[in-house]
Coordinates of C-alpha atoms and ligand atoms in Angstrom, one line a residue:
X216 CA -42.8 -54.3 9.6
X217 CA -40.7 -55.9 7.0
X218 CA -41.0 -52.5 4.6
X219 CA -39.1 -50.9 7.7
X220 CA -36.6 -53.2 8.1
X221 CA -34.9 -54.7 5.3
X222 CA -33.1 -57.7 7.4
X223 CA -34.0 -60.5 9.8
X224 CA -30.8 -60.9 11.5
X225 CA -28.4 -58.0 11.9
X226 CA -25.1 -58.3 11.4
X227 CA -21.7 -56.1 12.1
X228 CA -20.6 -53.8 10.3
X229 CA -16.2 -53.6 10.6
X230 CA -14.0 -51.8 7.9
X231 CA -17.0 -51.1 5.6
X232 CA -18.2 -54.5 5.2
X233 CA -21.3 -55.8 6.6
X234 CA -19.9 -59.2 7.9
X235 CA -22.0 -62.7 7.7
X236 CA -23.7 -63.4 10.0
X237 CA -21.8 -66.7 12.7
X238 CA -21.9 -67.6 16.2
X239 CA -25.1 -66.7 18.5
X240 CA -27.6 -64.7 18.1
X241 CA -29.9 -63.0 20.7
X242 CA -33.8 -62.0 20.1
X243 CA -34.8 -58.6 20.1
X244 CA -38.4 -58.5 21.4
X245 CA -41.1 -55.3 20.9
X246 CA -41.5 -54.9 24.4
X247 CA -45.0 -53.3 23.4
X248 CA -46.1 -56.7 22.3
X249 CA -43.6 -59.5 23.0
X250 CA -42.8 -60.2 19.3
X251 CA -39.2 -60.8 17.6
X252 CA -37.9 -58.5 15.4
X253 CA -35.0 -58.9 14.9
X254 CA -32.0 -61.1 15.6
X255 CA -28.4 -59.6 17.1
X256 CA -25.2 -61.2 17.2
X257 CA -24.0 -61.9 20.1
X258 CA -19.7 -61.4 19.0
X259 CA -16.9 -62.4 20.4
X260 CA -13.7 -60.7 21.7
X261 CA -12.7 -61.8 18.0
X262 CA -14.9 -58.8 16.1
X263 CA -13.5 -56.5 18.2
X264 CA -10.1 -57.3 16.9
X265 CA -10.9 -57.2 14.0
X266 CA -12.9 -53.7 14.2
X267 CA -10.0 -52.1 16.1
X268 CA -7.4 -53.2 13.7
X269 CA -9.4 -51.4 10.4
X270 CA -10.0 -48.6 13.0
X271 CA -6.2 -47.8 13.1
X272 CA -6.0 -48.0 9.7
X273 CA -8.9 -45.8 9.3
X274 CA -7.9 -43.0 11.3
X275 CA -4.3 -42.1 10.5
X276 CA -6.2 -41.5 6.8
X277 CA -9.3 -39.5 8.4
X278 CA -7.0 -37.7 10.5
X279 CA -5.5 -36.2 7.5
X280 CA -8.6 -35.1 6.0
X281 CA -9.0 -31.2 6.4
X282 CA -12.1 -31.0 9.3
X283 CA -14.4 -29.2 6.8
X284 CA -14.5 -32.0 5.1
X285 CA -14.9 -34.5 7.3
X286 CA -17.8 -32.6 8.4
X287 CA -19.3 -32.9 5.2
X288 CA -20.3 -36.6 6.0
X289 CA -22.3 -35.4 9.1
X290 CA -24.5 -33.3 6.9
X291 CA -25.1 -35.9 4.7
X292 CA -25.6 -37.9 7.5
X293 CA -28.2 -35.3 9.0
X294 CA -29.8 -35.0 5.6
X295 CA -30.4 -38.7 5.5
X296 CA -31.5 -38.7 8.9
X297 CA -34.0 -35.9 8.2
X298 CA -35.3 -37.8 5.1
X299 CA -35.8 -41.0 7.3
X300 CA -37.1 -39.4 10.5
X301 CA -40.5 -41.1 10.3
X302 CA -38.9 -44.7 9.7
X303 CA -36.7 -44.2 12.7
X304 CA -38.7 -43.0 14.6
X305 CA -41.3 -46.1 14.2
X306 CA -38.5 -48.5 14.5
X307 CA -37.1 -46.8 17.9
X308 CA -40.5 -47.4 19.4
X309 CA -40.8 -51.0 17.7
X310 CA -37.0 -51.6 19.5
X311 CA -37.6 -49.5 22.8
X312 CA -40.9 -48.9 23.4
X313 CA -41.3 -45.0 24.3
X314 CA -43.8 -43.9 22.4
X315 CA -44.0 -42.6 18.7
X316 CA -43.9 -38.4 19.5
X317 CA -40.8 -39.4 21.6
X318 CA -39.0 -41.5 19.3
X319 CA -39.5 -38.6 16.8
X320 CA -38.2 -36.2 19.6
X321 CA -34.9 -38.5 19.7
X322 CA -34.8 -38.8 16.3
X323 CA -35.0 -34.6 15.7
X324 CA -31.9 -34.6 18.6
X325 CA -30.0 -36.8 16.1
X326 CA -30.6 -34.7 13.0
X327 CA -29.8 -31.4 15.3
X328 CA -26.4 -32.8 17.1
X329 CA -25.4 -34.0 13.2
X330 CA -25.7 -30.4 11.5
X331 CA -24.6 -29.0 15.1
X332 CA -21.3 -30.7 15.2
X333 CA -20.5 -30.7 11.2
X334 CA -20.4 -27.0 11.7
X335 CA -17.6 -27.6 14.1
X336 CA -15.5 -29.1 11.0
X337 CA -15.0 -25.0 10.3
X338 CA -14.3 -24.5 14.0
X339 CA -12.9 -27.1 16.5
X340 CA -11.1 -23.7 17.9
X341 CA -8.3 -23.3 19.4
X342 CA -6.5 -20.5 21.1
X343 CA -3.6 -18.4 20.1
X344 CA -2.0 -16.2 23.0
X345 CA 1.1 -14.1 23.3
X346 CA 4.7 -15.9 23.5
X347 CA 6.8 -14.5 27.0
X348 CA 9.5 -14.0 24.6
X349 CA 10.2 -11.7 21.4
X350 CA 9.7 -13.8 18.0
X351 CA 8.1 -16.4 19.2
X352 CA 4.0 -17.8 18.5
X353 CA 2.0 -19.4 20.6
X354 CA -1.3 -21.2 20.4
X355 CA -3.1 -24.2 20.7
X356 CA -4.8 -27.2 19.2
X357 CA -7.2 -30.3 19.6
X358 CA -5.9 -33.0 18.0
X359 CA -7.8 -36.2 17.1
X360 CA -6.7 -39.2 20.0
X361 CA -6.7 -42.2 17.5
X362 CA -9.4 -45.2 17.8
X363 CA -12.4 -44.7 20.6
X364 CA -14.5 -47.2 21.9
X365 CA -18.5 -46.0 22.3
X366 CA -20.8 -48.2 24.5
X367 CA -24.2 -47.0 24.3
X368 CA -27.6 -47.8 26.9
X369 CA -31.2 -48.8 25.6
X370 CA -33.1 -45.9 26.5
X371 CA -32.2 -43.1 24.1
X372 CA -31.1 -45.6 21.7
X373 CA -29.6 -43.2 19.0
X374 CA -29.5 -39.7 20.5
X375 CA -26.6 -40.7 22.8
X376 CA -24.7 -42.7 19.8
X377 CA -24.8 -39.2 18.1
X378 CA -23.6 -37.2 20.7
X379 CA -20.7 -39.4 21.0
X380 CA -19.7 -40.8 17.7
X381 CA -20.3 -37.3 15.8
X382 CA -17.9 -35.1 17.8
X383 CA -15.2 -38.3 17.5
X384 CA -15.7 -37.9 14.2
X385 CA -15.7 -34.6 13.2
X386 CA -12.4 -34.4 15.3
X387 CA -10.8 -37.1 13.5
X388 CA -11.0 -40.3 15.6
X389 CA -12.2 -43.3 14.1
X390 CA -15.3 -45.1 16.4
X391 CA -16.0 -48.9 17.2
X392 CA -19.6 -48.7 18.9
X393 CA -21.1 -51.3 20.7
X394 CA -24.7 -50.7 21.0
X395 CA -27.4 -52.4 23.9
X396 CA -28.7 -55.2 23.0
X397 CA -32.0 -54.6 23.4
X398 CA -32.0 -51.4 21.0
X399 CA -29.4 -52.8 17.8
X400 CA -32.0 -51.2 15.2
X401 CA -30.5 -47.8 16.0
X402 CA -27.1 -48.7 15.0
X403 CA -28.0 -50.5 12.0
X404 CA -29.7 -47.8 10.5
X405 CA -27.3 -45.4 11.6
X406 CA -24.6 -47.1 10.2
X407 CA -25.8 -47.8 7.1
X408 CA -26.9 -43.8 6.9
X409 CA -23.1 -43.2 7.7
X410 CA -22.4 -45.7 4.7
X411 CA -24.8 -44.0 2.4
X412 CA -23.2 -40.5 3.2
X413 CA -19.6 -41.6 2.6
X414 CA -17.5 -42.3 5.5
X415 CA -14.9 -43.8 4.6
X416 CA -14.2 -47.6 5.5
X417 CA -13.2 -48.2 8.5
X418 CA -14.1 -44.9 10.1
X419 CA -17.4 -46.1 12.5
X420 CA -17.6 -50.1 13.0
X421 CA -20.5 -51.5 14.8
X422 CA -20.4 -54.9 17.1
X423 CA -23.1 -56.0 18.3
X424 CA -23.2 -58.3 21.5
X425 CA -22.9 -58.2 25.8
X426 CA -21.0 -55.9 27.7
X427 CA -19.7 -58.7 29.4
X428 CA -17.6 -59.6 26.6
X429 CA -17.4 -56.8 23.7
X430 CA -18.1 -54.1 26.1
X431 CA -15.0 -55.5 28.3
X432 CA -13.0 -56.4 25.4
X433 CA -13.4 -52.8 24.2
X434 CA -12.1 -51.6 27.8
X435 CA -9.3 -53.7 27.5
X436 CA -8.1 -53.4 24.2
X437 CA -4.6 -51.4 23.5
X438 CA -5.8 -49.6 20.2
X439 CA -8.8 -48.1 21.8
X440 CA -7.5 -44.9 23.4
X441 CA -10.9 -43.7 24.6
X442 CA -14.1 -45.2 26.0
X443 CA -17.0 -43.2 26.2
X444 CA -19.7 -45.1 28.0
X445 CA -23.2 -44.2 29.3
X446 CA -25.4 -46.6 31.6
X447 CA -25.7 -47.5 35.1
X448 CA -23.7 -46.5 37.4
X449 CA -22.1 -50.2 38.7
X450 CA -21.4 -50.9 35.1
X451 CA -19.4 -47.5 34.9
X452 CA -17.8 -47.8 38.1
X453 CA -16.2 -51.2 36.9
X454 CA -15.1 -49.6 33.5
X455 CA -13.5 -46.5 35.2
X456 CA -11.7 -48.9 37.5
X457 CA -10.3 -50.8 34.4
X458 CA -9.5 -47.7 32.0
X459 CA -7.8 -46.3 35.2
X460 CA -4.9 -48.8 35.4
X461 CA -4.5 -48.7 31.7
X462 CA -4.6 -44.9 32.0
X463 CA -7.0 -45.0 29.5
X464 CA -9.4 -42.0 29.2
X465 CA -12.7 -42.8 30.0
X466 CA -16.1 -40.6 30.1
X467 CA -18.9 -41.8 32.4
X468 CA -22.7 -40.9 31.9
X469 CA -24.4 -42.9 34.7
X470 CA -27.4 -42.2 36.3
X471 CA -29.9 -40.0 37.9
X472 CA -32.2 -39.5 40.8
X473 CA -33.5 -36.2 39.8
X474 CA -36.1 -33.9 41.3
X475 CA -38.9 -31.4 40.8
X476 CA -39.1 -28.9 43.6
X477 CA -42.2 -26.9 44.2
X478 CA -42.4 -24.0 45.9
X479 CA -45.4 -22.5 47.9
X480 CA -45.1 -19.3 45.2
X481 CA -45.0 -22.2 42.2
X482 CA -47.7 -22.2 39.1
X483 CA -49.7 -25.7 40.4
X484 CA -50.8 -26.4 36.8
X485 CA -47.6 -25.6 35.3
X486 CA -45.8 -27.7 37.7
X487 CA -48.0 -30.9 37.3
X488 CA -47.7 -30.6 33.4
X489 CA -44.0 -30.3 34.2
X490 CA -44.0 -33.5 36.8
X491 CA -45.6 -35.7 34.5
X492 CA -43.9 -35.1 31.5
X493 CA -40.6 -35.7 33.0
X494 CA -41.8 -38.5 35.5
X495 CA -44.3 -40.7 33.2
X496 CA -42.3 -39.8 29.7
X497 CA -40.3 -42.8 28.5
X498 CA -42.4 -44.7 31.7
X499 CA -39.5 -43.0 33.7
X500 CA -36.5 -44.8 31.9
X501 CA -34.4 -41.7 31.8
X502 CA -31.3 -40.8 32.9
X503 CA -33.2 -37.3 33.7
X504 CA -36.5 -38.2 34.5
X505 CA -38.2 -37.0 38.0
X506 CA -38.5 -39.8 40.2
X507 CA -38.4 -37.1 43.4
X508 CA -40.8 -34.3 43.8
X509 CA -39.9 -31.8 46.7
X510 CA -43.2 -30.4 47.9
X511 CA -43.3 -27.0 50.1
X512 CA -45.6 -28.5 52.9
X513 CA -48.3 -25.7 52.1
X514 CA -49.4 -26.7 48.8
X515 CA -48.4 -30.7 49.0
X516 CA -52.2 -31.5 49.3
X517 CA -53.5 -29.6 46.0
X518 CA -50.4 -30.8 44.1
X519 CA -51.3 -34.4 45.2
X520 CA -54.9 -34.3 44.0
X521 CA -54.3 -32.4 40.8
X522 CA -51.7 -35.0 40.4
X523 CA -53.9 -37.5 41.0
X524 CA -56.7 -36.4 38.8
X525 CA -54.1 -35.8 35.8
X526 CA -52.4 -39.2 36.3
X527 CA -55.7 -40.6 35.1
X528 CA -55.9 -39.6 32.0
X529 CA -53.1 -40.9 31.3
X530 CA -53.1 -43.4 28.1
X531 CA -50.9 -46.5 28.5
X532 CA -50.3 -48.8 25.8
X533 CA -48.1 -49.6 22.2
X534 CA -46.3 -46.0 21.5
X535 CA -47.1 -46.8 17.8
X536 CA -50.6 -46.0 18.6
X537 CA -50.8 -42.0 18.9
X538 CA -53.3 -42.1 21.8
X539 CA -50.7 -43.4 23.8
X540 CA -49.1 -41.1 26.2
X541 CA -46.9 -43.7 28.2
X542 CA -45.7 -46.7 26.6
X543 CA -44.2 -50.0 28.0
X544 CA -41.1 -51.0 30.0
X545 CA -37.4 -52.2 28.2
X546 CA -38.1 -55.9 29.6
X547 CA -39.2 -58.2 32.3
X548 CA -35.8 -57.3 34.3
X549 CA -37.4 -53.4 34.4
X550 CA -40.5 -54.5 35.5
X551 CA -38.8 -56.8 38.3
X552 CA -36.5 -53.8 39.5
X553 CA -39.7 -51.8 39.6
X554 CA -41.6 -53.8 41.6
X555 CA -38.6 -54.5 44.5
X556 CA -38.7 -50.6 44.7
X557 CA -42.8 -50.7 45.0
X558 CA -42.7 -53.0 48.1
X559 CA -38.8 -51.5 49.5
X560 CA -41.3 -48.1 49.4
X561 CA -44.7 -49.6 51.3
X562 CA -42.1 -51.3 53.5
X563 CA -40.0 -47.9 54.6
X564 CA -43.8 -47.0 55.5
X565 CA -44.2 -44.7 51.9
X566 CA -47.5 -43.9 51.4
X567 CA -48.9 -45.4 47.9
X568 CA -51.7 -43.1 46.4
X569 CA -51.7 -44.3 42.9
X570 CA -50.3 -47.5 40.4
X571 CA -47.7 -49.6 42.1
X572 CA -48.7 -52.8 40.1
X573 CA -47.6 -54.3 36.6
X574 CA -50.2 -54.3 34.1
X575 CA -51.5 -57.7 33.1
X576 CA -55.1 -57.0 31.3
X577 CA -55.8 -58.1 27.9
X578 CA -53.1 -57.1 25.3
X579 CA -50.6 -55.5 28.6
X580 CA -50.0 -59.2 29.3
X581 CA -48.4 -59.2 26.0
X582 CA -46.3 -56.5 26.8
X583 CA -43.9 -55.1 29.8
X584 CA -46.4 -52.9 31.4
X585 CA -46.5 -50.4 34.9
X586 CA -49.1 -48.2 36.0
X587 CA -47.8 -44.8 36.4
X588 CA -47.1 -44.7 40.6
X589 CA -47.3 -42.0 43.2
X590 CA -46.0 -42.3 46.7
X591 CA -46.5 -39.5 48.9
X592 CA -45.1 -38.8 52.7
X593 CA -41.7 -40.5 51.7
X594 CA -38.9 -39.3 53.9
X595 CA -35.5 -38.2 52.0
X596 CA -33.6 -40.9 53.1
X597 CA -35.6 -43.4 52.1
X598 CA -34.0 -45.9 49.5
X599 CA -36.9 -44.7 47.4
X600 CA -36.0 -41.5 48.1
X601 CA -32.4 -42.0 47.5
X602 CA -32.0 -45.2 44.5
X603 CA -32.7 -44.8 40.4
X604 CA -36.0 -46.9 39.7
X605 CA -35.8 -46.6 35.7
X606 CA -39.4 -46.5 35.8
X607 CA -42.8 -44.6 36.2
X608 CA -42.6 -43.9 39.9
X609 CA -42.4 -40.9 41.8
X610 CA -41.9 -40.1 45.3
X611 CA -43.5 -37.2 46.9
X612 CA -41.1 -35.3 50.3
X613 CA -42.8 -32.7 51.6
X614 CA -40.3 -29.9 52.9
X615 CA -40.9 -26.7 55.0
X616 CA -38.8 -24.3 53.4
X617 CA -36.6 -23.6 50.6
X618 CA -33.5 -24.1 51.9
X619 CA -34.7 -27.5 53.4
X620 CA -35.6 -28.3 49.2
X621 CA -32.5 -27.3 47.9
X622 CA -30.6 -29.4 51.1
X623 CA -33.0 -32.7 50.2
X624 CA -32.3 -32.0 46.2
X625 CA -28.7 -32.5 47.3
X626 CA -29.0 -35.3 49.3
X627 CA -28.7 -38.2 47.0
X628 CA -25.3 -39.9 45.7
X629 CA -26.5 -38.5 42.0
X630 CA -26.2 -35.1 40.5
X631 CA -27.9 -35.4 37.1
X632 CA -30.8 -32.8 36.5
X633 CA -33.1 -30.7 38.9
X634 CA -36.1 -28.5 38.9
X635 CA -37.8 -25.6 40.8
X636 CA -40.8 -24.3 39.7
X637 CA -41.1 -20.7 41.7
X638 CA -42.2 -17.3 40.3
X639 CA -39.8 -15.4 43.1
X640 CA -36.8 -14.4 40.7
X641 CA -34.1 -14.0 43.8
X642 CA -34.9 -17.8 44.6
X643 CA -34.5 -18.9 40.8
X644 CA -31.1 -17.3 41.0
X645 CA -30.1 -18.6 44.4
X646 CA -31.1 -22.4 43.0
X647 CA -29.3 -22.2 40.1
X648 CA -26.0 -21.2 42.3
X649 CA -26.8 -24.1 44.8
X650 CA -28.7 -27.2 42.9
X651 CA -25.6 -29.8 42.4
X652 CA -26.6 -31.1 39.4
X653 CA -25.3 -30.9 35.6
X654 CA -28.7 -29.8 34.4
X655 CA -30.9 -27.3 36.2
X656 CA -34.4 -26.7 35.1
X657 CA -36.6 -23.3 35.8
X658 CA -40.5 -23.7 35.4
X659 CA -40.0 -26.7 33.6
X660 CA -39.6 -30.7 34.5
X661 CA -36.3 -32.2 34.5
X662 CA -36.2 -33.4 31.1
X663 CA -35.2 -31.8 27.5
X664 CA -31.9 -31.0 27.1
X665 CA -31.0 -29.2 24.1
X666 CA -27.3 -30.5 21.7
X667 CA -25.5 -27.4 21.6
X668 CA -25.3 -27.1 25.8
X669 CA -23.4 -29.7 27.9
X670 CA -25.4 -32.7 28.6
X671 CA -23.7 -34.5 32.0
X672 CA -24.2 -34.8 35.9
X673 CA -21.9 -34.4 39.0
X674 CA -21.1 -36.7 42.1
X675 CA -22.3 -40.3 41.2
X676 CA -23.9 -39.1 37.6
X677 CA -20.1 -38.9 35.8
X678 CA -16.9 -38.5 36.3
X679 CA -16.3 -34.9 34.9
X680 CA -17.0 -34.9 31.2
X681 CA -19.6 -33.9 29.2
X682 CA -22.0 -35.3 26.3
X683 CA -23.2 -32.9 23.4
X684 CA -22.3 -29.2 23.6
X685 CA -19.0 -28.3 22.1
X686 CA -17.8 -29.9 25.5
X687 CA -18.1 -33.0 23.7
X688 CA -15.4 -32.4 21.8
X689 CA -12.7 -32.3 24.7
X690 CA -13.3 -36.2 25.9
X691 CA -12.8 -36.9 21.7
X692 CA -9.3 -34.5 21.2
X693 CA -6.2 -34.1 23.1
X694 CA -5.0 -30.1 23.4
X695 CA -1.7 -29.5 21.9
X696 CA 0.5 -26.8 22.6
X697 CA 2.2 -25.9 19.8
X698 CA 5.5 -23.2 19.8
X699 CA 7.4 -21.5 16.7
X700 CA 10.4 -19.7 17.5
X701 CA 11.2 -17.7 14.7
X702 CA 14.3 -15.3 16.3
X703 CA 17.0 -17.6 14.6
X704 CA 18.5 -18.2 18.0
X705 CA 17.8 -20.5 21.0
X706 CA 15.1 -18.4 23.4
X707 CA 14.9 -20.2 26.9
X708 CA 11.3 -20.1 28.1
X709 CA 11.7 -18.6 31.9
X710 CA 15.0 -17.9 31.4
X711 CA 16.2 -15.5 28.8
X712 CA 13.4 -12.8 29.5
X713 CA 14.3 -9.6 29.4
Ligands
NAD222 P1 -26.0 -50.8 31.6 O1 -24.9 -50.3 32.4 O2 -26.5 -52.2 32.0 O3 -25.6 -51.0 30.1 C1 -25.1 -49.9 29.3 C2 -24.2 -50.4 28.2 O4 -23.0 -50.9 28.8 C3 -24.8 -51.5 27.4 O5 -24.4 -51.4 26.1 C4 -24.2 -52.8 28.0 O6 -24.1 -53.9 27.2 C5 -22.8 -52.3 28.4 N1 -22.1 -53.0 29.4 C6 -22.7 -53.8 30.4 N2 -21.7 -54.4 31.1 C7 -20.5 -54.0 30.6 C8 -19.1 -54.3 30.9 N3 -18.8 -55.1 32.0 N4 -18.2 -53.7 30.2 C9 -18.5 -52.9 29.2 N5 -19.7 -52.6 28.8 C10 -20.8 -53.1 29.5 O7 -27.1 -49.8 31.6 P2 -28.6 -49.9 30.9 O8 -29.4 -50.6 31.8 O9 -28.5 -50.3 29.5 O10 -29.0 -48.3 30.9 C11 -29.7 -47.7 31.9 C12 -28.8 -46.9 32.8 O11 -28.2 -45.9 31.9 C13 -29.5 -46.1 33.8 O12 -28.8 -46.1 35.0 C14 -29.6 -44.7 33.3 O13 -29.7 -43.7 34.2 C15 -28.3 -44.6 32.5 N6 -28.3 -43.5 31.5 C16 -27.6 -42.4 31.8 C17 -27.6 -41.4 30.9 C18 -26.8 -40.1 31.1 O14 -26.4 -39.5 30.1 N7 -26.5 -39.8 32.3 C19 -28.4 -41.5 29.7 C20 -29.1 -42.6 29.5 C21 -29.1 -43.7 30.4

């Protein structure tokens, strides 16, 4: 452990300078095994002074460099990352938990949004268009917003800091990020990477500590123009309330209750490789995984049993162990949360045909463990039907007909990622036109976005923006409309057309 991670207690990282280490610190437990790894700060409102005031700085230099160039950090930065995969990755399973051929999955997503988003250094386009009137130009331009705030969730520890802090600042913003604190090792390592390749001082600061008081101190802070936050959905909620009267722009990832419909036509064996991928990956804590399948009554029994059969092979244990296939829980909170959903399900009159218990054998007690969980005859509104779990349980509503899959689909307040698995072409084209989610999946789960698309949800999932993709770019720049008259004379727009 100690050749992966060169400190015992992190520390920030504001204006270049890795600061000493004061105040409190927090523990940051394997939740594989229970053991400390590390120790994170828990700052003060003061660090985030103190970041945002070497951010402004920062940026009105970065601004000025020509985009190529600042691009030319983010490959160094995915070159690095590429050199190190195989240390992150171990470390992001040591810190999270999902297991290793994941964390190397996350990792690769970092390495591919760094190369994906320097090449935007030599495009960030704009448009030009015609002017109404003679000798006059017209076009526009994004323009860099100044100092943004990033607040990052535990789960896809440093995918979703890349997706964020990369477009900020290729555009020309300078970032404070304020990691979990459960998963700090991401943004350690990713900092120092970002020190290694050159940024200059200033440019991305870390702080480390709660959202109850960096987090808030970052939504309320003048200098920061921008927070980008994903996590739950009540956390958002409060932030977008709090941006909103500062008219502060804010871009929400929140979460998910996201479903795999099969139809009657559907390949069974494809769509069970596809259900427990996306349900049982990660033990269920992502913003995408399937926590609903929507089951055309005719083929809900063979599903079930080839479910069921498949569900117990299933390996469970430390992801740093490659037979592993499902790995533990963040912490005992997840585990708690879990179980309250278990009995809210047998008590709505769910049926429970596999799991539903914590795992407490042997090394699991050391651990956060749940069996992977199948309920089967659950009704759509059901609150486990209807609520995000964050964990390894899935809820099986049978439905009679298409239209009835795409109307339950619908039916929840979220509007992350769906699923149909179907081999009838006209009804993969009339899903795609009529699922309400961000993501929509054909013959495959509901997980594995790819960088270069938009990455985001509708109704309760977000609030309109969008992670990754060039559509990253517009929460990071404003659009400016730039017009040069060049007749010599004073042209009035509207008014002096001939
Ligand atoms: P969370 O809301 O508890 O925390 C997310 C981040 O917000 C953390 O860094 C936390 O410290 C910070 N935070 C908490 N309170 C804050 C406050 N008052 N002000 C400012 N910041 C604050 O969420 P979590 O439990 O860490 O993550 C799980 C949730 O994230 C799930 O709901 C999941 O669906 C969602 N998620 C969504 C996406 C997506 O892109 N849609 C991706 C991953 C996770």
């Amino acid at each position: 452990m100690e050749s992966l991670l060169d400190v015992k207690q992190l520390t920030n990282y504001i204006n270049g300078e890795w600061e000493e280490a004061k105040g409190d610190f927090a523990q940051v437990k394997n939740p594989a095994t229970g053991e400390t790894i590390v120790e994170v700060p828990l700052s003060t409102a003061d660090a985030v002074d103190q970041a945002a005031a070497a951010a402004e700085i920062a940026q009105k230099e970065w601004a000025l460099v020509p985009a190529p160039q600042r691009a030319e950090v983010l490959y160094r930065v995915g070159t690095i990352m590429k050199e190190r995969k195989e240390k992150l990755s171990k470390l992001l399973t040591m810190e999270n938990g999902k297991v290793l051929e994941e964390a190397r999955g996350e990792v690769q997503e970092g390495i591919d949004m760094a190369f994906y988003m320097a090449g935007e250094g030599r495009r960030l386009f704009g448009q030009t268009t015609p002017a109404e009137l003679k000798n006059k130009f017209a076009m526009s331009v994004r323009a860099p917003i100044g100092v943004v705030g990033i607040i990052t969730p535990w789960n896809f520890p440093i995918a979703i800091a890349t997706w964020k802090s990369f477009p900020a600042i290729v555009s020309g913003n300078a970032v404070i990020w304020k990691p979990a604190t459960e998963t700090p090792i991401m943004a350690y390592e990713l900092a120092k990477i970002y020190e290694e390749a050159g940024l200059p001082k200033g440019v991305l600061n870390v702080v480390f500590g709660s959202g109850a008081t960096v987090g808030d101190a970052m939504v309320h802070h003048d200098t920061i123009r921008v927070i980008s936050f994903t996590g739950s959905n009540e956390t958002g909620r409060n932030i977008a309330a709090d941006c909103g009267r500062q008219l502060k722009k804010v871009s929400l990832e929140m979460g998910g209750k996201n479903a795999v419909i099969v139809m009657d036509d559907a390949d069974l064996n494809l769509a069970v490789e596809g259900i427990l991928w996306s349900a049982f990956g990660t033990s269920g804590q992502r913003c995408t995984a399937c926590s609903r399948v929507i089951v055309h009554e005719s083929v809900k029994e063979t599903l079930e049993e080839r479910l069921l059969v498949e569900m117990e092979k299933l390996t469970i244990g430390d992801g740093l162990d490659a037979v592993n296939k499902v790995g533990p829980i963040i912490n005992d909170a997840g585990i708690e949360k879990i179980k309250k959903y278990i009995e809210i399900g047998k008590d709505e009159g769910a049926k429970l045909l596999a799991g539903g218990n914590q795992m407490t054998d042997g090394d699991f007690a050391k651990g956060h463990y749940f069996a992977p969980t199948l309920f089967t005859d659950v009704t759509p509104e059901m609150r486990i039907g209807q609520e995000e779990i964050f964990g390894p349980v899935v809820s099986l509503i049978p439905v009679k007909s298409f239209e009835e899959a795409i109307e339950v689909n619908n039916g929840v307040e979220y509007g992350l990622s769906s699923s149909i698995f179907t081999r009838d072409v006209n009804r993969v084209f009339q899903a795609q036109r009529d699922l309400d989610t961000g993501i929509v999946y054909v013959n495959a789960g509901t997980t594995g976005a790819e960088i270069h698309l938009p990455f985001g949800g509708t109704k309760g999932t977000g609030n309109g923006h969008r992670d990754s993709g060039v559509q990253a770019l517009d929460v990071f720049t404003e659009w400016k409309a730039v017009y040069v008259d060049y007749s010599g004379k004073l042209q009035r727009a509207q008014i002096d057309v001939e």
